[in-house]
mmCIF file of C-alpha atoms in Angstrom:
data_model
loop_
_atom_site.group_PDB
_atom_site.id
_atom_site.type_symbol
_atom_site.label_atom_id
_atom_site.label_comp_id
_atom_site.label_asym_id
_atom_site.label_seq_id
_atom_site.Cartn_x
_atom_site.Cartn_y
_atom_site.Cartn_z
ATOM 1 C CA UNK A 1 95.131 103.144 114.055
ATOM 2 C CA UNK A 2 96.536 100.024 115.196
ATOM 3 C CA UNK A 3 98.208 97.725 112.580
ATOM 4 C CA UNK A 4 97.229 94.744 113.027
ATOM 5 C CA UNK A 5 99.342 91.209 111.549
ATOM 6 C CA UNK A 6 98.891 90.861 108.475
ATOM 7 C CA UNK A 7 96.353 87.780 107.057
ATOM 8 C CA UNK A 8 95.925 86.837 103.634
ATOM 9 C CA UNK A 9 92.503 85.138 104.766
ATOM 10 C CA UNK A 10 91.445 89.369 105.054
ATOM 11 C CA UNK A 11 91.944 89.169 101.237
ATOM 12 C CA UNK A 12 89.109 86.597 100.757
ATOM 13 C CA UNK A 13 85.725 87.465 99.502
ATOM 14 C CA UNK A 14 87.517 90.858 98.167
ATOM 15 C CA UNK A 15 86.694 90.525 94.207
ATOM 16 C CA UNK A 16 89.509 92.691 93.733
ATOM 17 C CA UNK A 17 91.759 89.923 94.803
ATOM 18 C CA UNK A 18 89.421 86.974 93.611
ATOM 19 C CA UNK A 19 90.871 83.906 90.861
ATOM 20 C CA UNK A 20 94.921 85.004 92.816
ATOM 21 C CA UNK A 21 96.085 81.740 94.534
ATOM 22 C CA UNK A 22 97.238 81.525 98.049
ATOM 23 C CA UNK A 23 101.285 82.697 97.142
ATOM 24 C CA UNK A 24 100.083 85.814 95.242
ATOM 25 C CA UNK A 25 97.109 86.661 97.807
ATOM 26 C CA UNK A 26 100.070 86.287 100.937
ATOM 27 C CA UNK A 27 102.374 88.609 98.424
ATOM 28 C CA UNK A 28 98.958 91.270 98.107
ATOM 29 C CA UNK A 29 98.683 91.141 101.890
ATOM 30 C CA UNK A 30 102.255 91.882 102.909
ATOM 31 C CA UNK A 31 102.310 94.647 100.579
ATOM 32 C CA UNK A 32 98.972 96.195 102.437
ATOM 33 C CA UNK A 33 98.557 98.766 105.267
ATOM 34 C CA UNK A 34 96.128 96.823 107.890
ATOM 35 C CA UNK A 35 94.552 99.059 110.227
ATOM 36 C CA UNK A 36 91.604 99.339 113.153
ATOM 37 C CA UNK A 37 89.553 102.515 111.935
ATOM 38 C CA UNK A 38 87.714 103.443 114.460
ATOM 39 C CA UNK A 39 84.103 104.786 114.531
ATOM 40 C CA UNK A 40 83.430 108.346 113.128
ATOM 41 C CA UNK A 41 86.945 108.527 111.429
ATOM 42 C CA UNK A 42 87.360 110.599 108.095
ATOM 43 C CA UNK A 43 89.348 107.936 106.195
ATOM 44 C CA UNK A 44 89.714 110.114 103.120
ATOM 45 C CA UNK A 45 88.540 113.913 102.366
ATOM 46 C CA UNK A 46 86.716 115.238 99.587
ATOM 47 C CA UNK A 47 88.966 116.958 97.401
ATOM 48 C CA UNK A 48 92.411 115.339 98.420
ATOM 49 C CA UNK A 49 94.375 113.940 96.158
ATOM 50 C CA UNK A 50 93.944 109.998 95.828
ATOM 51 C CA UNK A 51 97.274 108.259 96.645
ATOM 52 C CA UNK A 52 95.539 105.265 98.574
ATOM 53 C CA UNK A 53 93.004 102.396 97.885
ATOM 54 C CA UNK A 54 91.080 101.371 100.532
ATOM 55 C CA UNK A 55 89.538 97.749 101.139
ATOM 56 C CA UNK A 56 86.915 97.291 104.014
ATOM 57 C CA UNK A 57 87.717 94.007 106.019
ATOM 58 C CA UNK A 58 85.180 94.484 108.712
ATOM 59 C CA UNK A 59 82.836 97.411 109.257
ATOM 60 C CA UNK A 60 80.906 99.850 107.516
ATOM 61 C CA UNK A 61 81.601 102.853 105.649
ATOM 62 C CA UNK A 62 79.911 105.876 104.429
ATOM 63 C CA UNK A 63 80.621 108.034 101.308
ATOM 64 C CA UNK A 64 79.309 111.323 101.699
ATOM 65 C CA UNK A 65 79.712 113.992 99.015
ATOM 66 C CA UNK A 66 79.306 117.810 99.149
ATOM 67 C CA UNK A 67 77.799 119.853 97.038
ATOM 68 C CA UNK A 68 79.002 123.448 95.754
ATOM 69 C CA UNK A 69 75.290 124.397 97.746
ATOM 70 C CA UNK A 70 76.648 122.643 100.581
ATOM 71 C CA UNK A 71 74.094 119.747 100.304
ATOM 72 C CA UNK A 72 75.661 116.447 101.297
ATOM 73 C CA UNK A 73 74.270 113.844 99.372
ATOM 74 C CA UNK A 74 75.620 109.723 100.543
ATOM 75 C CA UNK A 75 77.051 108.411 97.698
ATOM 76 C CA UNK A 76 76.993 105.073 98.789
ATOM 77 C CA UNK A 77 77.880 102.373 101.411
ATOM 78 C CA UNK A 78 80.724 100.354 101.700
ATOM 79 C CA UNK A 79 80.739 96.786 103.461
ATOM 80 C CA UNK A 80 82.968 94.090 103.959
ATOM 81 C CA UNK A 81 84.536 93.012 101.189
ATOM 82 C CA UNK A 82 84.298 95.768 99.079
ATOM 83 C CA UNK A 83 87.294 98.259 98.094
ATOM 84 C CA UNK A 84 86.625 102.323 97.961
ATOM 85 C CA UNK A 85 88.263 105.507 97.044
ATOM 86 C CA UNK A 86 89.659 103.436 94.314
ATOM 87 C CA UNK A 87 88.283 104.784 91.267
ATOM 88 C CA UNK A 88 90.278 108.063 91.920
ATOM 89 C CA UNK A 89 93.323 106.712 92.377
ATOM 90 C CA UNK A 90 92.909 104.937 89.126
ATOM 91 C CA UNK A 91 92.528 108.469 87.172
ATOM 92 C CA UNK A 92 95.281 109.936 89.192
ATOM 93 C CA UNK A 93 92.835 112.341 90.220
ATOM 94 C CA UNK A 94 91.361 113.500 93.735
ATOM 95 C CA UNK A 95 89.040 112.035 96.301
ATOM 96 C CA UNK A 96 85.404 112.300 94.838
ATOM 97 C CA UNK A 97 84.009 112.538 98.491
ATOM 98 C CA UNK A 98 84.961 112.031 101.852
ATOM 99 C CA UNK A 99 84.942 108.168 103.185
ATOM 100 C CA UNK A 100 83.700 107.909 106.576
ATOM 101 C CA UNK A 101 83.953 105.074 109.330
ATOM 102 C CA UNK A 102 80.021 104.360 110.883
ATOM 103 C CA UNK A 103 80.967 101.699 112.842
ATOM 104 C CA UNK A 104 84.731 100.644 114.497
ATOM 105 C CA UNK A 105 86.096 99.370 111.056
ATOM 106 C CA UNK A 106 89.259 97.221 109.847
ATOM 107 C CA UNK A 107 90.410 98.451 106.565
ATOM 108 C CA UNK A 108 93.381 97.666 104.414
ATOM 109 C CA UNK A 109 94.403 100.202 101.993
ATOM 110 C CA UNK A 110 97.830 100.297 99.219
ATOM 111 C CA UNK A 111 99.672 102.993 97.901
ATOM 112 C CA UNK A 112 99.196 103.980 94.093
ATOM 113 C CA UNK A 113 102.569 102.952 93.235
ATOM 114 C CA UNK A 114 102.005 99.382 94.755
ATOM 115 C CA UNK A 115 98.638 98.854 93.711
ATOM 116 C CA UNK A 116 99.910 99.919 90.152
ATOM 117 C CA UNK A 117 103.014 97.245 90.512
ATOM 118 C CA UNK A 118 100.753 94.475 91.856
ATOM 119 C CA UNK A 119 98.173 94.726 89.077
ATOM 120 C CA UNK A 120 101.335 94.842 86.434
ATOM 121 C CA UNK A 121 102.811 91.521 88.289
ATOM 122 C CA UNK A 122 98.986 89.556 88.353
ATOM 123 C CA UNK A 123 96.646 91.393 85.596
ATOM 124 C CA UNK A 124 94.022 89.151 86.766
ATOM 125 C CA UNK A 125 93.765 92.411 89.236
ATOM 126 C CA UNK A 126 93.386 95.098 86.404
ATOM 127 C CA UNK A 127 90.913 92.794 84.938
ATOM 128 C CA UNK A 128 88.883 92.611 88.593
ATOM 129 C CA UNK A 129 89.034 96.340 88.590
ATOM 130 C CA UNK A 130 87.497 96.588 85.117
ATOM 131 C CA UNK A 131 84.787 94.573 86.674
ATOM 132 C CA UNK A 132 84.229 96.412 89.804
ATOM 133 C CA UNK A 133 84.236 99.942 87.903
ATOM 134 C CA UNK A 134 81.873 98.663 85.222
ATOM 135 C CA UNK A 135 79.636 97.340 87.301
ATOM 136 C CA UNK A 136 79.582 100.793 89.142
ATOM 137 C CA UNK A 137 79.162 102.349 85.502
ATOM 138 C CA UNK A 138 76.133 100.592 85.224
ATOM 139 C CA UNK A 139 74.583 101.499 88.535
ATOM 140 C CA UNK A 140 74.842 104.980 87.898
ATOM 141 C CA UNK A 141 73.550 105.053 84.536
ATOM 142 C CA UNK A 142 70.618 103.021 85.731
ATOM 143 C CA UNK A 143 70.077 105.430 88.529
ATOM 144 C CA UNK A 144 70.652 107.998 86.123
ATOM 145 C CA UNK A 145 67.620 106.818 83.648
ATOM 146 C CA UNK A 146 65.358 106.693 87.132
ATOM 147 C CA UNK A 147 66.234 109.911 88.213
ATOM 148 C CA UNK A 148 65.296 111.748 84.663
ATOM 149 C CA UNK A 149 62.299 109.362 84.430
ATOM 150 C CA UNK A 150 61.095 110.853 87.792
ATOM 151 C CA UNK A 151 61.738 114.248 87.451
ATOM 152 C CA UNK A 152 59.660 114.199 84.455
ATOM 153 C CA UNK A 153 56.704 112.112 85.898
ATOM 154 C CA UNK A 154 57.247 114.716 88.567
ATOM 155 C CA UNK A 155 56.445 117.431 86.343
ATOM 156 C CA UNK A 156 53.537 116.110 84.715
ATOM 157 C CA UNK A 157 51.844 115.169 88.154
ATOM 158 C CA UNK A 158 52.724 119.253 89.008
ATOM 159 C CA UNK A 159 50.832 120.209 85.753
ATOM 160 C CA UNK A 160 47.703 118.412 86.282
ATOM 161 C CA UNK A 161 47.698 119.549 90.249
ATOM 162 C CA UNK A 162 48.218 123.140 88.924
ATOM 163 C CA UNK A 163 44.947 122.400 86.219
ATOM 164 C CA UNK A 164 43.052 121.183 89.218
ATOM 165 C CA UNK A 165 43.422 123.884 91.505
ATOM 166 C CA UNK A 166 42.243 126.248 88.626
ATOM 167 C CA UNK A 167 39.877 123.862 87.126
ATOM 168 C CA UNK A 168 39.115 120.813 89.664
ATOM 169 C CA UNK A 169 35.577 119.430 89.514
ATOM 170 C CA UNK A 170 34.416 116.572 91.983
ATOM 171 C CA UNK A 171 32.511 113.965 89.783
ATOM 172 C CA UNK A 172 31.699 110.336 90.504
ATOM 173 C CA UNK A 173 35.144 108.911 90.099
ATOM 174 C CA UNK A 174 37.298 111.259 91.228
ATOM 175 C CA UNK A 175 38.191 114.872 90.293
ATOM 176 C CA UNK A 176 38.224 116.137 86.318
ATOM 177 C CA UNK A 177 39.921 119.000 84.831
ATOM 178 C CA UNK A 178 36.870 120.565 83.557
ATOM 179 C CA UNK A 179 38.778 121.946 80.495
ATOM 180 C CA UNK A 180 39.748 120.845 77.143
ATOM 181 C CA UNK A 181 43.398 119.349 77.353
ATOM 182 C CA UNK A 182 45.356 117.483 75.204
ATOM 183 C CA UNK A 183 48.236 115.567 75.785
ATOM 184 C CA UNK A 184 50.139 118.122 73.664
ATOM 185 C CA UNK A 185 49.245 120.741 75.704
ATOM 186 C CA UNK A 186 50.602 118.931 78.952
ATOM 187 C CA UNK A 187 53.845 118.392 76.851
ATOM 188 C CA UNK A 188 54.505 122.013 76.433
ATOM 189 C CA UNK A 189 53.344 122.522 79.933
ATOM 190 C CA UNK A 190 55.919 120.657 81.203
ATOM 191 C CA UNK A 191 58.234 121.522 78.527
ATOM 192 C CA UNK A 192 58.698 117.350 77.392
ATOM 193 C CA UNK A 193 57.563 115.840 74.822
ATOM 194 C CA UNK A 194 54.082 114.062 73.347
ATOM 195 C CA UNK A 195 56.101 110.877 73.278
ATOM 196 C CA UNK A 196 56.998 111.481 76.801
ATOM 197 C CA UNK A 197 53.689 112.376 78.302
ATOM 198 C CA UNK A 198 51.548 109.592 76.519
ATOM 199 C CA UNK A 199 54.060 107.065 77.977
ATOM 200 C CA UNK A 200 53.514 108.364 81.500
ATOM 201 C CA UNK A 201 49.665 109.385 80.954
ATOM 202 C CA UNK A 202 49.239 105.628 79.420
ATOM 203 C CA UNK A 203 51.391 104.174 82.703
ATOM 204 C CA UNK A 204 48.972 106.110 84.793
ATOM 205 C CA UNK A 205 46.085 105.208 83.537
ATOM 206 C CA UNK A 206 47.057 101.544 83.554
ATOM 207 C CA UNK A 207 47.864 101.982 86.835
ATOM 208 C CA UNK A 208 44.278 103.567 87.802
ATOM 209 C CA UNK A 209 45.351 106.266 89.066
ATOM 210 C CA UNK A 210 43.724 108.781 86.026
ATOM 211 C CA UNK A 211 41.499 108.244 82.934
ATOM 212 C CA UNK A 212 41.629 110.176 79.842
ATOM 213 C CA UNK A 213 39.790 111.111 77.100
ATOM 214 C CA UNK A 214 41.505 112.444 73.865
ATOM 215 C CA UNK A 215 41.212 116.557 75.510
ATOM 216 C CA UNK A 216 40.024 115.870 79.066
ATOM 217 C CA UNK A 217 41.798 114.511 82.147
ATOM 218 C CA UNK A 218 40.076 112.834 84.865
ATOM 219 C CA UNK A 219 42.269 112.171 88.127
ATOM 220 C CA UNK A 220 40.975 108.928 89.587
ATOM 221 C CA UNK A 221 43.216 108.555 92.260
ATOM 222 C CA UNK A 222 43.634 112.243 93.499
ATOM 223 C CA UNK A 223 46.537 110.936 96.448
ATOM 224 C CA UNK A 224 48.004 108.983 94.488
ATOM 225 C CA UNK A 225 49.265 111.679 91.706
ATOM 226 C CA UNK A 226 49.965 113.878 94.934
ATOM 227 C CA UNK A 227 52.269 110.883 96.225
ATOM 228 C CA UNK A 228 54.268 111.434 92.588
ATOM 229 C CA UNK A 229 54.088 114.863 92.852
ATOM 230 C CA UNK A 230 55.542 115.689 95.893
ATOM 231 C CA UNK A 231 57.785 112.828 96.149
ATOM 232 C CA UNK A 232 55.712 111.010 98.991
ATOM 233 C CA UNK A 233 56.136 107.439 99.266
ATOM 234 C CA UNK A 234 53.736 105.764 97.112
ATOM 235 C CA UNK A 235 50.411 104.418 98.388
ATOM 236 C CA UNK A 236 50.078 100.524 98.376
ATOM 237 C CA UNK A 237 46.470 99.674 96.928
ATOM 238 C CA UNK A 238 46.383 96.075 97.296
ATOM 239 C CA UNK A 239 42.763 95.787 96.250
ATOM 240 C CA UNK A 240 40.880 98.449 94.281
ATOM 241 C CA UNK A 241 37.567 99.619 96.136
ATOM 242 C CA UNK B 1 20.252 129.805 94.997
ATOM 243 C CA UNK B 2 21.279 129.489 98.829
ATOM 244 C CA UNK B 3 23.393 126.419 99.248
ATOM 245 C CA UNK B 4 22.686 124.833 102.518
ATOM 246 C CA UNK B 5 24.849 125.312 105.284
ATOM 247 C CA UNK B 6 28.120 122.790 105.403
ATOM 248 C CA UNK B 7 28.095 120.589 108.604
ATOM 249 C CA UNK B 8 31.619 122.533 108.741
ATOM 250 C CA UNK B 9 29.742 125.842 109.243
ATOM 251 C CA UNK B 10 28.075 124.683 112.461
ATOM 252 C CA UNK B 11 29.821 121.948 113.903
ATOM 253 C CA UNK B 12 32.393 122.077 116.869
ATOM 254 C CA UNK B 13 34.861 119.541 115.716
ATOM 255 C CA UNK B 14 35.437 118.206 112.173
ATOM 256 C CA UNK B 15 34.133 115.049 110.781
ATOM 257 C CA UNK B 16 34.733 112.456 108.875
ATOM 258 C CA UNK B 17 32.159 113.442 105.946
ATOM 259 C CA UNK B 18 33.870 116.956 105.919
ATOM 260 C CA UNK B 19 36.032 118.289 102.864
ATOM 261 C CA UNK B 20 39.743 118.339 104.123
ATOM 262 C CA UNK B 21 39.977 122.043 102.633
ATOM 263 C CA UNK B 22 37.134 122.991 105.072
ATOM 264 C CA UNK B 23 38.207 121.408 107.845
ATOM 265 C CA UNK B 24 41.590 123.408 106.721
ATOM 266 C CA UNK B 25 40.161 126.889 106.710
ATOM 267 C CA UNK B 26 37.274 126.587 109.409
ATOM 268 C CA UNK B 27 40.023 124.817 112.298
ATOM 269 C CA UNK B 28 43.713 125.881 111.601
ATOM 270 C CA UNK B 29 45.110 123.887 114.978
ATOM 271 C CA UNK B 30 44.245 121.013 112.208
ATOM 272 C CA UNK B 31 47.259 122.158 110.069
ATOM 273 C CA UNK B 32 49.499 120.858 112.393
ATOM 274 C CA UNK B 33 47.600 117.417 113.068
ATOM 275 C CA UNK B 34 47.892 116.982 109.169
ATOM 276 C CA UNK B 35 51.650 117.572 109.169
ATOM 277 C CA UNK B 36 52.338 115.538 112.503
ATOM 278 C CA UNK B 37 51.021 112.811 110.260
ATOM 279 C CA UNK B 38 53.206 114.006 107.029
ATOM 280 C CA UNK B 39 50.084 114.439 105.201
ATOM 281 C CA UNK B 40 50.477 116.642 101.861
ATOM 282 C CA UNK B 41 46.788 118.037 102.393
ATOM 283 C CA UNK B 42 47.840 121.525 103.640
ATOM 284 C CA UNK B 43 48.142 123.580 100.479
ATOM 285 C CA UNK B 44 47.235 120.947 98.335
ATOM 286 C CA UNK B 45 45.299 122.018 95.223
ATOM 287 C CA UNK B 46 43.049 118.327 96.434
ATOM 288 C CA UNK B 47 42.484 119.275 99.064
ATOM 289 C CA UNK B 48 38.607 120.757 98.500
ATOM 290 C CA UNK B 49 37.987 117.691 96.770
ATOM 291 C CA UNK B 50 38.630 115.057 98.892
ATOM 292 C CA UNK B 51 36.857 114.047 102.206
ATOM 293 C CA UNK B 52 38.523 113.335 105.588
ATOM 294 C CA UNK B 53 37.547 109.698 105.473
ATOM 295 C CA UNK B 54 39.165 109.652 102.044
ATOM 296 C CA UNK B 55 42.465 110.975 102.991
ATOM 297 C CA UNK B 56 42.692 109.360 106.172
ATOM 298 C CA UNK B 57 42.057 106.015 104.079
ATOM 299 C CA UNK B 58 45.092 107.645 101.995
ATOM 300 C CA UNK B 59 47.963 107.547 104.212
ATOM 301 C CA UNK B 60 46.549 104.360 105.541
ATOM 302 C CA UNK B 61 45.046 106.089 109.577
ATOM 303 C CA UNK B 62 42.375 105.185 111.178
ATOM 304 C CA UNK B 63 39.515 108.088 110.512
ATOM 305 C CA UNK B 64 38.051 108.048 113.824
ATOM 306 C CA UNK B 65 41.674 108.420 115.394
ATOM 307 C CA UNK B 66 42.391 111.411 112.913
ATOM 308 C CA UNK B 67 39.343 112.815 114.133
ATOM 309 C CA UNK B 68 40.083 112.538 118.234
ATOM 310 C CA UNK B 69 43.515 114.167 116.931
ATOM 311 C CA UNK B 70 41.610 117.314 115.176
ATOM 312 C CA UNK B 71 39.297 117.347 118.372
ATOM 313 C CA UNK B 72 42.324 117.501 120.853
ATOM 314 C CA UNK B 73 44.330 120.285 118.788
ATOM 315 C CA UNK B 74 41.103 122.401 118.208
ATOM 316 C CA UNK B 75 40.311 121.837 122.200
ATOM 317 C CA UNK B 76 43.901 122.822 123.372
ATOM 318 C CA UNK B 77 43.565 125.973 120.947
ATOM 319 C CA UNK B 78 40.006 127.161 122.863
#
């Protein structure tokens, strides 16, 4: 935790701070905490309440959330240049998850109240923030549309693995569910819908990896749905055999 | 109708032509060859499908190496 001089050059490449001239960036700096953070430090706890934003000069930091389970899931990394544990402070709320140092670090960080003054004095700030936050937004609502997506492909890949085990026949190509099956009946299998399941049925089949008939299902690539199914990473077929 | 005997039946150490859920149930030291190699095949409903040479082409191993692995775990087992 040794401060360190202050440089307004620290500011640069921060978007926070990006379009301020060199007078307002000197003003940002002096009104900054500069510190060495060394590696393994806890620079913020999950569950505290936010009264700092943090800036990463140098280093690399980890945001690690816990679960009510207990599961800690890493939110994301933080590199140079980028600010953290801001969000909360924003809200007036608490730390989301705890912030921790991976490597020796040199952060910066402000208090609320000065952060609050400085983006008052230059809203060319608030306006950065609005850019870094919905940006952010975005991520997580793309991540969000993944994550649904593949918990439902998940699900389907489950249903036809549970048909094969009770109806699995080896033919030529691969193995078919020797049964009559519509796409309607994997839909209420997997409690989705028919919309849902032709999508992934059709992505699958232009993919190779099955072939079906309007009430029969045969699984061309057998591994491959597995891969899907249980998460594994995903075969690369280059060339088809 | 008597189905003629799977090499599986006979044979001292798997091979390549064998179905991975025979190879499963006839040499149990395998399990742990399959999971040393995080491959799904124990428990999987594909498994009595699929050959060896197939799954080993899978995961992208060598068959022949998967093999001298099954041979070595069912040897160290005896």
């Amino acid at each position: 935790m040794t401060p360190l001089s202050p440089d307004p050059a620290v500011l640069r490449g921060l978007r926070l701070f990006s379009g301020l001239d060199t007078a307002a960036l000197a003003e940002i700096v002096r009104s900054a905490h500069t510190r060495r953070i060394g590696k393994g430090t806890t620079i913020f706890t999950q569950g505290d309440r936010a009264t700092l934003c943090h800036a990463l000069i140098d280093g690399r930091v980890k945001i690690v959330q816990t679960g009510a389970d207990g599961q800690q899931l890493v939110v994301r990394y933080i590199g140079a240049g980028e600010m953290f544990g801001t969000a909360a402070v924003f809200s007036g709320g608490i730390y989301p998850a705890d912030a921790l140092a991976m490597v020796d670090c040199v952060g910066v960080h402000w208090t609320a109240a000065t952060m609050g003054e400085l983006m008052e004095r230059y809203p060319r700030i608030a306006l950065n923030a609005l850019d870094i936050v919905g940006r952010r937004l975005q991520e997580v609502q793309t991540r969000l549309r993944e994550l649904s997506t593949e918990r439902v492909e998940r699900r389907v890949a489950h249903a036809l693995l549970r048909l094969v085990r009770q109806a699995g026949r080896r033919v030529g190509n691969g193995v078919e569910i020797d049964f009559p099956l519509s796409r309607q009946d994997i839909a209420e299998m997997t409690g989705t819908t028919l919309h849902t399941v032709s999508r992934i049925l059709s992505g699958w089949e232009g993919q190779g990896i099955v072939e079906g008939g309007r009430q029969q299902v045969t699984i061309r690539q057998p591994h491959a749905l597995v891969a899907i199914a249980e998460d594994l990473p995903r075969p690369e077929r280059p060339e088809e055999k | 109708m008597i189905a003629p005997p799977s090499h599986a039946a006979t044979a001292a150490f798997p091979s390549s032509s064998d179905l991975v859920e025979d190879v499963l149930e006839r040499w149990p030291p395998t399990i742990a060859v399959f999971l040393a190699h995080r491959m799904a095949c124990p428990g999987c409903p594909m498994a009595r499908f699929q050959t060896i040479a197939e799954v080993a082409d899978d995961y992208g191993l060598d068959t022949d190496a998967l093999l001298a692995d099954f041979a070595r775990a069912i040897a160290a087992e005896r």
